[in-house]
Amino acid sequence: MAAMQRGLARLLPHDCPAGPTAVLALLKHHGEMRMNRLAELLGVDMSVASRHVTHVAERGWVERKPDPTDRRSRLLRLTGEGEQVLRMISRRYVDTLSTALSGWPDEEVGLLVSLLARMQADVGRRLPAD
Amino acid sequence: MAAMQRGLARLLPHDCPAGPTAVLALLKHHGEMRMNRLAELLGVDMSVASRHVTHVAERGWVERKPDPTDRRSRLLRLTGEGEQVLRMISRRYVDTLSTALSGWPDEEVGLLVSLLARMQADVGRRLPAD
DNA sequence: TATTGTTATACTCTATAACTATA
DNA sequence: TATAGTTATAGAGTATAACAATA
């Protein structure tokens, strides 16, 4: 597991680690959202989401806009540069992964993904309280 | 991925994080070995392995013995207390995971494990140089 | 000179708690 | 009082580089 995560991390360019990259991808797929929602989609605490957003906001890849309906809240928006960065990362990622798995039948790739998702859900529901 | 690793980490008791636990398990299954070999089995840098070993050695779970054949080297040995701790951790881990996956047919569990192992191997072989 | 292992430094990810501003 | 978000602090993981001791 550790080795796999380390491997995936190496697929990312140096100025955008895994956390901030996930922010870009989620904003691309879901459009504008609040910190609230972003943290939920990332599956992390809001303090963590906030730091990832700071990373991408400092580089001009994401904009923190005021929310007209609630002045405590911010609307997060992917900028044009953010989209470009995400495209570069995605290309690199997809190229490497598709090359690595090029020997796999499509059904097995799909199977792996669905089994992983089920395991994550099942284990998450049964974690001990401690 | 992050969520899964966080979940698995929560299965471990507070005094023995994932890294040190892996040290105990590897010494149990492979017997005495040098730092050298341990780092290779863990898939991490030797500096990282050294810190994990320090963690378990300070608690008396692993012993750093001199290597008669090479005085630069150390032989790592799991102590009796180390075995007990590992047994407690394993029980907790297996209980939770087997409960969580109790609805899974045996073939699917085996399938998931083999697919994961193959993906890790394939991706590792194709990582970009950068 | 090369190798074994440790330590110092630094970076990423994570959560909890304290804080500000607004509902 | 409760909620949205930020920041400070701390703990876990990782790697690189500098170092000591020994081959």
mmCIF file of N, CA and C in Angstrom, chain B residues 2 21 50 56 63 69 78 111 126:
data_model
loop_
_atom_site.group_PDB
_atom_site.id
_atom_site.type_symbol
_atom_site.label_atom_id
_atom_site.label_comp_id
_atom_site.label_asym_id
_atom_site.label_seq_id
_atom_site.Cartn_x
_atom_site.Cartn_y
_atom_site.Cartn_z
ATOM 1 N N ALA B 2 -6.224 7.491 -0.137
ATOM 2 C CA ALA B 2 -5.896 8.132 1.148
ATOM 3 C C ALA B 2 -6.873 7.653 2.216
ATOM 4 N N THR B 21 4.767 -1.704 12.794
ATOM 5 C CA THR B 21 4.040 -2.971 12.746
ATOM 6 C C THR B 21 4.557 -3.850 11.613
ATOM 7 N N SER B 50 15.362 2.319 9.496
ATOM 8 C CA SER B 50 16.100 2.524 10.743
ATOM 9 C C SER B 50 15.220 3.191 11.801
ATOM 10 N N VAL B 56 10.425 0.264 17.570
ATOM 11 C CA VAL B 56 10.121 -1.024 18.206
ATOM 12 C C VAL B 56 11.235 -1.467 19.153
ATOM 13 N N GLU B 63 15.270 -6.604 18.957
ATOM 14 C CA GLU B 63 16.611 -6.454 19.497
ATOM 15 C C GLU B 63 17.594 -6.238 18.346
ATOM 16 N N THR B 69 29.568 -11.810 11.399
ATOM 17 C CA THR B 69 30.264 -11.885 10.114
ATOM 18 C C THR B 69 30.626 -10.502 9.562
ATOM 19 N N LEU B 78 13.145 -10.471 16.613
ATOM 20 C CA LEU B 78 11.872 -10.233 17.289
ATOM 21 C C LEU B 78 11.929 -10.849 18.683
ATOM 22 N N LEU B 111 -9.210 -12.649 -5.715
ATOM 23 C CA LEU B 111 -9.085 -11.895 -6.965
ATOM 24 C C LEU B 111 -8.570 -10.491 -6.687
ATOM 25 N N ARG B 126 6.943 0.819 -14.669
ATOM 26 C CA ARG B 126 6.795 1.808 -15.740
ATOM 27 C C ARG B 126 6.867 3.241 -15.268
#
